[in-house]
Short mmCIF file of C-alpha atoms in Angstrom, two decimals:
data_model
loop_
_atom_site.label_atom_id
_atom_site.label_comp_id
_atom_site.label_asym_id
_atom_site.label_seq_id
_atom_site.Cartn_x
_atom_site.Cartn_y
_atom_site.Cartn_z
CA MET A 791 7.66 -19.24 -1.68
CA LYS A 792 3.79 -18.56 -1.23
CA ILE A 793 2.46 -17.66 2.17
CA LEU A 794 -0.22 -15.79 2.19
CA THR A 795 -1.41 -16.91 -1.60
CA GLU A 796 -0.26 -21.06 -1.63
CA HIS A 797 -3.77 -21.69 -1.13
CA ILE A 798 -5.89 -18.93 -2.82
CA ASP A 799 -6.61 -20.83 -5.94
CA VAL A 800 -8.63 -23.82 -4.19
CA PRO A 801 -11.89 -23.95 -4.75
CA ASN A 802 -13.96 -22.45 -1.81
CA ILE A 803 -11.03 -21.39 0.27
CA ASP A 804 -13.45 -18.24 1.34
CA THR A 805 -15.36 -21.12 3.66
CA ILE A 806 -13.61 -21.95 6.17
CA ASP A 807 -14.52 -25.86 5.97
CA VAL A 808 -12.10 -26.17 3.15
CA PHE A 809 -10.01 -23.39 4.67
CA MET A 810 -9.10 -25.83 7.54
CA LYS A 811 -9.12 -28.90 5.37
CA HIS A 812 -5.82 -26.45 4.23
CA GLY A 813 -4.55 -26.00 7.80
CA GLY A 814 -6.47 -22.61 8.61
CA TYR A 815 -6.70 -21.21 11.72
CA SER A 816 -4.06 -23.76 13.28
CA ALA A 817 -1.78 -20.58 14.35
CA VAL A 818 -5.02 -19.47 16.10
CA LYS A 819 -4.80 -23.24 18.16
CA LYS A 820 -1.31 -22.78 18.70
CA ALA A 821 -0.99 -19.40 19.57
CA ILE A 822 -3.74 -20.09 22.02
CA LYS A 823 -3.54 -22.66 23.71
CA LYS A 824 0.27 -23.26 23.42
CA MET A 825 1.73 -19.70 23.09
CA THR A 826 1.85 -16.21 25.73
CA PRO A 827 0.99 -13.23 23.77
CA ASP A 828 4.18 -11.69 24.57
CA GLU A 829 5.54 -15.25 22.94
CA VAL A 830 3.52 -14.13 19.37
CA THR A 831 4.86 -10.50 19.86
CA GLU A 832 8.61 -11.66 20.02
CA GLU A 833 8.30 -14.12 17.22
CA VAL A 834 6.86 -11.76 15.50
CA LYS A 835 9.65 -9.34 16.44
CA LYS A 836 12.13 -11.86 15.22
CA SER A 837 10.47 -12.56 11.31
CA GLY A 838 11.46 -9.17 10.66
CA LEU A 839 7.78 -8.23 9.44
CA ARG A 840 7.70 -4.58 8.39
CA GLY A 841 4.04 -2.90 7.65
CA ARG A 842 2.95 -4.16 4.12
CA GLY A 843 0.58 -0.71 4.05
CA GLY A 844 3.70 1.72 2.69
CA ALA A 845 5.36 2.58 5.87
CA GLY A 846 7.53 -0.76 6.33
CA PHE A 847 8.03 0.21 10.19
CA PRO A 848 8.68 -3.41 12.01
CA VAL A 849 5.27 -4.78 12.77
CA GLY A 850 6.43 -6.58 15.88
CA MET A 851 7.98 -3.31 17.55
CA LYS A 852 5.23 -0.73 16.23
CA TRP A 853 2.79 -3.68 19.05
CA SER A 854 5.69 -3.36 21.63
CA PHE A 855 4.59 0.48 21.53
CA LEU A 856 1.00 -0.49 22.96
CA ALA A 857 0.35 1.05 26.53
CA LYS A 858 -1.17 -1.77 28.75
CA PRO A 859 -2.51 0.22 31.39
CA GLU A 860 -4.75 -1.34 33.94
CA GLY A 861 -8.81 -1.53 33.27
CA VAL A 862 -8.16 0.04 30.18
CA PRO A 863 -9.36 -1.59 25.93
CA ARG A 864 -6.75 -2.12 23.57
CA TYR A 865 -7.62 -2.03 20.14
CA LEU A 866 -6.62 -3.56 17.05
CA VAL A 867 -7.84 -2.26 14.11
CA CYS A 868 -7.16 -3.25 10.37
CA ASN A 869 -6.43 -0.93 7.33
CA ALA A 870 -8.61 -2.30 4.79
CA ASP A 871 -9.33 0.63 3.24
CA GLU A 872 -6.44 0.60 0.46
CA SER A 873 -7.10 3.49 -1.53
CA GLU A 874 -3.29 4.70 -3.05
CA PRO A 875 -3.77 4.15 -6.91
CA GLY A 876 -1.83 1.44 -8.53
CA THR A 877 -2.49 -0.80 -5.16
CA PHE A 878 -5.36 -3.95 -5.07
CA LYS A 879 -3.51 -6.51 -2.87
CA ASP A 880 -5.46 -6.27 0.18
CA HIS A 881 -8.83 -6.31 -2.10
CA TYR A 882 -7.74 -9.69 -3.62
CA LEU A 883 -6.56 -11.14 -0.81
CA MET A 884 -9.79 -10.28 1.31
CA TRP A 885 -11.82 -10.97 -2.25
CA LYS A 886 -10.75 -14.64 -2.64
CA SER A 887 -9.21 -16.01 0.78
CA PRO A 888 -11.12 -14.00 3.56
CA HIS A 889 -10.16 -16.43 6.30
CA THR A 890 -6.00 -15.90 5.69
CA LEU A 891 -7.06 -11.96 7.27
CA ILE A 892 -9.45 -13.05 9.99
CA GLU A 893 -7.24 -15.79 11.23
CA GLY A 894 -4.07 -13.27 11.66
CA MET A 895 -6.77 -11.23 13.29
CA ILE A 896 -7.33 -13.23 15.85
CA VAL A 897 -4.14 -14.08 16.65
CA SER A 898 -2.63 -10.65 16.49
CA SER A 899 -5.63 -9.44 19.32
CA PHE A 900 -4.66 -12.26 21.19
CA ALA A 901 -0.93 -11.04 20.66
CA LEU A 902 -1.87 -7.09 22.26
CA GLY A 903 -4.14 -7.88 24.47
CA ALA A 904 -7.21 -6.96 22.50
CA ASN A 905 -10.67 -7.96 23.10
CA THR A 906 -12.64 -5.59 20.03
CA SER A 907 -10.97 -5.62 16.86
CA TYR A 908 -12.40 -4.20 13.98
CA ILE A 909 -11.37 -4.40 10.12
CA TYR A 910 -12.09 -0.76 8.06
CA VAL A 911 -12.42 -1.49 4.69
CA ARG A 912 -13.26 0.71 1.80
CA GLY A 913 -17.00 1.59 1.42
CA GLU A 914 -17.06 0.85 -2.19
CA LEU A 915 -15.74 -3.07 -1.85
CA MET A 916 -19.40 -3.93 -0.35
CA TYR A 917 -19.05 -6.92 -1.98
CA VAL A 918 -15.84 -7.77 -0.14
CA ILE A 919 -17.04 -6.56 3.25
CA ASN A 920 -20.13 -8.77 2.61
CA ILE A 921 -17.56 -11.79 1.43
CA LEU A 922 -15.66 -10.67 5.75
CA GLU A 923 -18.99 -11.12 7.36
CA LYS A 924 -19.84 -14.25 6.24
CA ALA A 925 -16.57 -15.87 6.87
CA ILE A 926 -16.26 -13.98 10.22
CA GLN A 927 -20.30 -14.86 10.80
CA GLU A 928 -18.56 -18.79 9.75
CA ALA A 929 -15.53 -18.29 12.42
CA TYR A 930 -18.03 -17.36 15.49
CA ASP A 931 -20.10 -20.59 14.21
CA LYS A 932 -16.52 -22.67 15.04
CA GLY A 933 -16.06 -21.39 18.45
CA LEU A 934 -13.27 -19.17 17.04
CA LEU A 935 -14.12 -16.08 17.40
CA GLY A 936 -17.14 -14.87 20.70
CA LYS A 937 -16.34 -15.73 24.11
CA ASN A 938 -13.76 -18.00 25.19
CA ILE A 939 -12.41 -18.75 21.96
CA LEU A 940 -11.29 -22.81 22.17
CA GLY A 941 -12.29 -23.05 25.98
CA SER A 942 -8.71 -20.80 26.12
CA GLY A 943 -10.64 -17.79 28.54
CA TYR A 944 -9.73 -15.35 25.89
CA ASP A 945 -12.36 -13.29 24.21
CA LEU A 946 -12.54 -11.54 21.18
CA ASP A 947 -15.59 -9.83 18.87
CA LEU A 948 -14.61 -8.79 15.54
CA PHE A 949 -16.15 -5.88 12.99
CA VAL A 950 -16.13 -5.16 9.54
CA GLN A 951 -16.68 -1.15 9.54
CA PRO A 952 -16.84 0.34 5.40
CA GLY A 953 -15.44 3.48 4.85
CA GLY A 954 -16.68 6.51 3.25
CA GLY A 955 -14.29 5.75 0.10
CA ALA A 956 -11.86 8.33 1.17
CA TYR A 957 -8.23 8.34 0.59
CA ILE A 958 -6.99 10.52 3.73
CA CYS A 959 -8.71 7.49 5.58
CA GLY A 960 -5.71 5.70 4.77
CA GLU A 961 -3.59 7.15 7.35
CA GLU A 962 -4.09 6.26 10.67
CA THR A 963 -4.98 8.94 12.75
CA ALA A 964 -7.84 9.84 9.81
CA LEU A 965 -9.17 5.90 9.29
CA LEU A 966 -9.64 5.94 13.28
CA GLU A 967 -11.39 9.20 13.79
CA SER A 968 -13.75 8.12 11.15
CA LEU A 969 -14.20 4.50 12.63
CA GLU A 970 -15.26 6.89 15.37
CA GLY A 971 -17.96 8.15 13.48
CA LYS A 972 -16.31 11.76 13.27
CA ARG A 973 -14.93 13.34 9.31
CA GLY A 974 -12.03 11.36 8.54
CA ASN A 975 -8.98 14.05 9.67
CA PRO A 976 -5.31 13.43 10.87
CA ARG A 977 -4.92 14.36 14.05
CA ASN A 978 -1.81 15.79 15.36
CA LYS A 979 1.02 13.13 17.19
CA PRO A 980 1.70 13.32 19.62
CA PRO A 981 -0.40 11.20 21.67
CA PHE A 982 0.15 8.16 19.19
CA PRO A 983 -2.75 5.26 18.56
CA ALA A 984 -0.63 3.11 20.61
CA VAL A 985 -1.48 5.29 23.65
CA LYS A 986 -4.21 7.53 23.08
CA GLY A 987 -5.76 5.75 19.68
CA LEU A 988 -9.66 4.21 18.77
CA TRP A 989 -12.08 5.98 21.55
CA GLN A 990 -8.13 7.49 23.36
CA CYS A 991 -7.51 4.08 24.40
CA PRO A 992 -4.49 2.00 23.19
CA THR A 993 -4.81 1.02 19.70
CA VAL A 994 -2.75 -0.82 16.88
CA VAL A 995 -2.76 0.27 13.82
CA ASN A 996 -1.95 -2.08 10.92
CA ASN A 997 -2.64 -3.26 6.84
CA VAL A 998 -4.48 -6.49 5.96
CA GLU A 999 -1.36 -7.67 4.56
CA SER A 1000 0.92 -7.50 7.60
CA ILE A 1001 -1.89 -8.84 9.67
CA ALA A 1002 -2.63 -12.48 7.35
CA ALA A 1003 1.23 -13.13 7.40
CA THR A 1004 1.48 -13.11 10.95
CA SER A 1005 -0.63 -16.74 11.19
CA TRP A 1006 2.08 -18.16 9.18
CA ILE A 1007 4.73 -16.30 11.41
CA VAL A 1008 3.44 -17.73 14.65
CA ASN A 1009 3.26 -21.84 12.98
CA ASN A 1010 6.53 -21.61 11.23
CA GLY A 1011 8.46 -19.53 13.79
CA GLY A 1012 10.41 -15.62 13.53
CA ASP A 1013 13.05 -17.59 12.10
CA ALA A 1014 11.98 -19.36 9.17
CA TYR A 1015 10.07 -15.91 8.02
CA ALA A 1016 12.90 -14.47 8.36
CA ALA A 1017 15.35 -16.68 6.23
CA ILE A 1018 13.24 -15.41 3.39
CA GLY A 1019 14.09 -12.06 1.65
CA VAL A 1020 17.04 -9.93 1.90
CA GLY A 1021 18.58 -8.02 4.98
CA ARG A 1022 16.14 -6.26 6.69
CA SER A 1023 13.58 -7.05 3.73
CA THR A 1024 12.25 -10.18 4.95
CA GLY A 1025 9.79 -12.62 4.27
CA THR A 1026 7.27 -12.14 1.01
CA LYS A 1027 5.39 -9.18 -0.64
CA LEU A 1028 1.96 -9.40 -2.14
CA ILE A 1029 2.92 -6.72 -5.78
CA SER A 1030 -0.40 -5.32 -7.98
CA ALA A 1031 1.05 -5.08 -11.04
CA SER A 1032 -0.63 -3.02 -13.81
CA GLY A 1033 0.07 -0.68 -16.64
CA HIS A 1034 1.69 -1.62 -20.34
CA ILE A 1035 3.13 -5.57 -18.81
CA LYS A 1036 1.83 -8.77 -20.40
CA LYS A 1037 0.51 -10.12 -17.18
CA PRO A 1038 -1.14 -7.87 -15.04
CA GLY A 1039 -2.43 -9.24 -11.75
CA VAL A 1040 -1.15 -9.39 -7.84
CA TYR A 1041 2.21 -11.92 -7.15
CA GLU A 1042 3.53 -12.58 -4.40
CA ILE A 1043 7.17 -12.26 -4.87
CA PRO A 1044 10.06 -13.12 -2.45
CA LEU A 1045 11.81 -10.39 -1.12
CA GLY A 1046 14.88 -9.54 -3.24
CA ILE A 1047 14.78 -10.65 -6.34
CA THR A 1048 15.63 -8.73 -9.16
CA VAL A 1049 13.52 -6.07 -10.37
CA GLU A 1050 14.21 -7.29 -13.83
CA ASP A 1051 13.12 -10.23 -13.58
CA PHE A 1052 10.52 -9.48 -11.75
CA ILE A 1053 9.44 -6.97 -15.25
CA TYR A 1054 10.68 -9.64 -17.99
CA SER A 1055 10.04 -13.36 -16.29
CA ASP A 1056 7.31 -15.38 -17.26
CA GLU A 1057 6.75 -16.68 -13.84
CA TRP A 1058 5.41 -12.50 -13.03
CA CYS A 1059 5.41 -9.68 -15.21
CA GLY A 1060 5.76 -11.46 -18.22
CA GLY A 1061 7.60 -7.84 -19.78
CA ILE A 1062 6.51 -5.59 -22.03
CA ARG A 1063 3.72 -5.25 -23.95
CA ASP A 1064 4.21 -6.58 -27.88
CA GLY A 1065 6.59 -4.28 -29.57
CA HIS A 1066 7.49 -1.80 -26.65
CA LYS A 1067 9.96 -0.50 -24.53
CA LEU A 1068 10.18 0.20 -20.60
CA LYS A 1069 10.12 3.60 -20.24
CA ALA A 1070 8.95 4.41 -16.57
CA VAL A 1071 7.64 2.54 -13.70
CA VAL A 1072 6.21 3.61 -10.67
CA ALA A 1073 7.34 1.06 -8.21
CA GLY A 1074 5.05 1.55 -5.21
CA GLY A 1075 1.76 2.99 -5.23
CA SER A 1076 1.23 6.67 -7.10
CA SER A 1077 3.10 8.57 -3.73
CA VAL A 1078 6.35 7.18 -4.63
CA PRO A 1079 8.54 8.99 -7.20
CA ILE A 1080 8.55 7.72 -10.66
CA LEU A 1081 11.82 5.93 -12.34
CA PRO A 1082 12.66 6.39 -15.61
CA ALA A 1083 13.61 2.58 -16.82
CA GLU A 1084 17.76 2.81 -16.62
CA LEU A 1085 17.03 3.73 -12.98
CA ILE A 1086 15.08 1.24 -12.12
CA LEU A 1087 16.18 -1.76 -13.22
CA THR A 1088 19.70 -0.86 -11.84
CA THR A 1089 20.95 1.68 -9.04
CA ALA A 1090 22.95 4.70 -10.25
CA ALA A 1091 25.81 2.57 -8.58
CA GLY A 1092 25.06 0.21 -11.60
CA GLU A 1093 23.89 -1.99 -9.55
CA LYS A 1094 21.12 -4.61 -10.38
CA ARG A 1095 18.03 -2.99 -8.63
CA LEU A 1096 16.43 -5.42 -6.02
CA MET A 1097 12.68 -5.77 -4.65
CA THR A 1098 13.91 -4.80 -1.10
CA TYR A 1099 12.84 -1.62 1.17
CA GLU A 1100 16.74 -0.81 0.84
CA SER A 1101 17.66 -1.38 -2.80
CA LEU A 1102 14.47 0.84 -4.55
CA SER A 1103 15.46 3.53 -2.02
CA ASP A 1104 18.79 3.26 -3.27
CA GLY A 1105 20.43 6.79 -3.89
CA GLY A 1106 17.32 8.42 -2.09
CA PHE A 1107 15.19 10.55 -4.19
CA ALA A 1108 17.84 11.01 -6.44
CA THR A 1109 17.90 8.05 -8.43
CA GLY A 1110 15.55 6.36 -5.96
CA THR A 1111 12.23 5.78 -4.95
CA MET A 1112 10.48 3.22 -2.52
CA LEU A 1113 9.01 -0.37 -2.59
CA GLY A 1114 5.63 1.27 -0.82
CA SER A 1115 2.08 -0.03 -0.95
CA GLY A 1116 3.42 -2.74 -3.45
CA GLY A 1117 1.64 -0.86 -6.45
CA PHE A 1118 3.89 -1.79 -9.14
CA VAL A 1119 2.86 0.31 -12.64
CA VAL A 1120 4.99 -0.37 -15.55
CA MET A 1121 5.04 2.74 -18.85
CA ASP A 1122 5.98 1.79 -21.93
CA GLU A 1123 7.28 5.21 -24.00
CA THR A 1124 4.08 5.75 -25.33
CA ALA A 1125 3.05 6.48 -21.80
CA CYS A 1126 2.95 10.58 -21.45
CA ILE A 1127 4.65 11.57 -17.97
CA VAL A 1128 3.02 14.99 -17.48
CA HIS A 1129 -0.51 13.47 -18.45
CA ASN A 1130 0.26 10.33 -16.01
CA THR A 1131 1.46 13.19 -13.33
CA LEU A 1132 -1.55 15.83 -13.95
CA THR A 1133 -3.45 12.32 -12.87
CA PHE A 1134 -1.80 12.02 -9.89
CA ALA A 1135 -2.19 15.38 -9.45
CA LYS A 1136 -5.76 15.46 -9.62
CA PHE A 1137 -5.86 12.90 -7.44
CA TYR A 1138 -4.38 14.03 -4.69
CA HIS A 1139 -5.99 17.79 -5.04
CA HIS A 1140 -9.64 15.75 -4.72
CA GLU A 1141 -7.96 13.93 -1.44
CA SER A 1142 -7.04 16.14 0.45
CA CYS A 1143 -8.88 16.81 3.85
CA GLY A 1144 -8.39 20.75 3.32
CA GLN A 1145 -7.23 20.80 7.12
CA CYS A 1146 -3.70 21.66 6.31
CA SER A 1147 -3.27 25.13 4.12
CA PRO A 1148 0.07 24.12 2.35
CA CYS A 1149 -1.73 20.60 1.18
CA ARG A 1150 -5.00 22.39 0.59
CA GLU A 1151 -3.64 24.72 -1.89
CA GLY A 1152 -0.54 23.24 -2.97
CA THR A 1153 -2.62 20.58 -4.88
CA GLY A 1154 -4.79 22.87 -6.19
CA TRP A 1155 -2.08 25.13 -7.30
CA MET A 1156 -0.78 21.88 -8.74
CA ASP A 1157 -3.40 20.16 -10.19
CA LYS A 1158 -3.84 23.86 -12.09
CA VAL A 1159 -0.73 24.39 -13.43
CA LEU A 1160 0.15 20.68 -14.52
CA ASN A 1161 -2.94 21.48 -16.08
CA ARG A 1162 -2.10 24.47 -18.04
CA ILE A 1163 0.79 22.50 -19.69
CA GLU A 1164 -0.75 19.35 -20.42
CA HIS A 1165 -3.18 21.31 -22.58
CA GLY A 1166 -0.67 23.73 -23.95
CA GLN A 1167 -0.84 26.90 -22.41
CA GLY A 1168 1.93 26.05 -20.23
CA ARG A 1169 4.46 28.66 -19.76
CA LYS A 1170 8.74 28.53 -18.97
CA GLU A 1171 8.57 29.60 -15.92
CA ASP A 1172 5.87 26.16 -14.62
CA ILE A 1173 8.42 23.94 -14.28
CA GLY A 1174 10.32 26.28 -11.53
CA LEU A 1175 6.95 26.79 -9.90
CA LEU A 1176 5.98 23.58 -9.88
CA VAL A 1177 9.23 22.77 -8.00
CA ASP A 1178 8.60 25.15 -5.80
CA VAL A 1179 5.21 24.07 -4.81
CA ALA A 1180 6.17 20.31 -3.99
CA LYS A 1181 8.69 21.88 -2.32
CA LYS A 1182 6.34 24.26 -0.09
CA ILE A 1183 3.98 21.61 0.30
CA GLU A 1184 6.44 18.70 1.68
CA GLY A 1185 7.29 18.23 5.16
CA ASN A 1186 4.53 21.04 6.30
CA THR A 1187 1.41 19.09 7.35
CA ILE A 1188 -0.05 16.89 9.92
CA CYS A 1189 -0.36 13.84 7.80
CA PRO A 1190 2.34 12.36 4.50
CA LEU A 1191 -0.93 12.99 2.38
CA GLY A 1192 0.84 16.29 1.59
CA ASP A 1193 4.50 13.84 0.73
CA ALA A 1194 2.52 11.40 -1.39
CA ALA A 1195 1.13 14.57 -3.63
CA SER A 1196 4.32 16.38 -3.73
CA TRP A 1197 6.96 13.36 -4.44
CA PRO A 1198 5.44 11.80 -7.84
CA VAL A 1199 5.38 15.67 -9.15
CA ALA A 1200 8.97 16.47 -8.12
CA ALA A 1201 9.93 13.34 -9.59
CA ALA A 1202 8.37 13.44 -12.82
CA ILE A 1203 10.21 17.07 -13.64
CA ARG A 1204 13.80 15.42 -12.20
CA HIS A 1205 13.72 12.71 -14.44
CA PHE A 1206 11.84 13.75 -17.22
CA ARG A 1207 12.34 17.44 -17.73
CA ASP A 1208 12.61 17.39 -21.25
CA GLU A 1209 9.29 15.86 -21.51
CA PHE A 1210 7.38 19.25 -19.68
CA GLU A 1211 9.66 21.39 -21.51
CA TRP A 1212 8.63 19.80 -25.12
CA HIS A 1213 5.06 20.52 -23.73
CA ILE A 1214 5.61 24.11 -23.36
CA GLU A 1215 7.53 24.52 -26.43
CA HIS A 1216 5.40 22.71 -28.70
CA PRO A 1217 2.20 22.41 -27.89
CA GLU A 1218 0.74 22.29 -30.76
CA LEU A 1219 1.98 18.74 -31.14
CA ALA A 1220 2.42 18.21 -27.89
CA THR A 1221 -1.91 18.72 -27.86
CA LYS A 1222 -2.55 15.89 -30.80
CA PRO A 1223 -4.97 13.21 -30.08
CA GLY A 1224 -2.26 10.27 -28.86
CA ALA A 1225 0.67 12.17 -28.64
CA VAL A 1226 3.89 11.02 -27.47
CA PHE A 1227 7.36 12.56 -26.48
CA MET A 1228 10.25 10.75 -27.83
CA ARG A 1229 13.21 10.86 -25.95
CA LYS A 1230 15.41 11.75 -28.74
CA GLY A 1231 13.67 14.17 -29.69
CA ALA A 1232 9.77 15.86 -29.96
CA SER A 1233 7.71 13.30 -32.30
CA TRP A 1234 4.33 12.08 -32.19
CA THR A 1235 2.15 9.17 -32.66
CA LYS A 1236 -1.34 8.88 -33.73
#
């Protein structure tokens, strides 16, 4: 079942004429001419669509929270910053089929009563920004944007705004600060963006994939979307698959397939690279807990792990993880968990905005201690120190970056403590080029 990527490989699908030949913008015509904004919102609610940026909050419910004071403008902002390491699905969709997002922006803006909307794109993706701006101009030329869209009386202007390349701007309030021309520091909540967002006006911030899915929902109905998937994990999900697999790439999967099928099926990742075995997986981008092979394939209760929000989180952080942004990073037995954890820690240390002391100082400590262990200077008490620092960051910051920094470290130690201990106890082996810890004992390969 393909919803977002059904026509993505059609030649010139990035142009509006080809896109419309394959049914593009039919959802705009249906929504604006045959539906009310509330009816569009109701279909999105029925669909069970959950935010695809990582949080998984129901999109229709988020829309219903939007304040609608008289005489005050409302805004829709698309979060296309996509800074989560291991995640590149939104980038891919905008690059290959920009009109898929633009159609979703028009439909969603209509539902929210927004007459001005923004797509906030990570500044490094300048070529994607150019693609989007060209596609937006094509939509203006066809009367699908601007004044009196399709003679309906509805007006919408759509703008692309480059970001400065800061991970923190993936947090919705930091994104709004950046969009207003300020430093991208997260805001205290409440008030929430739905009440006071962009320029202190009611604002909805949604992810690229979330917004793009609304067009299919309008065309086919919320019930049809809800029929795909399992339980509260409805519809399809774009997964950014990378690491030690035979077929890395972006895959659109129906939620509910097993993790084992996703990794090993020829339809998806094609299995682990030849001659190697699965060691661990980061299932939803760098911020979610890493799981060893035995826990990513089956839950602690022995059930097959599914690619759903609920199944991946089964067992809590003790034995589970999160679907998150869908950044699915696979590691075989040659991967060093300590090195991987240090890489993530360095990223979060660098990307912390510094506003909150636990995050500003704590990410630096985790980076420093992990660097010490990785380079053969670790101490026995360092493992406990890392756990303690992670606990002191988690839940004590304005935005979730602190949690995102602490969870990978805590999970790596929880499931691979023996590997950290080996690095500390055998620095002469651990620092050899190509050193790899084997779960059955200390060993290394060249």
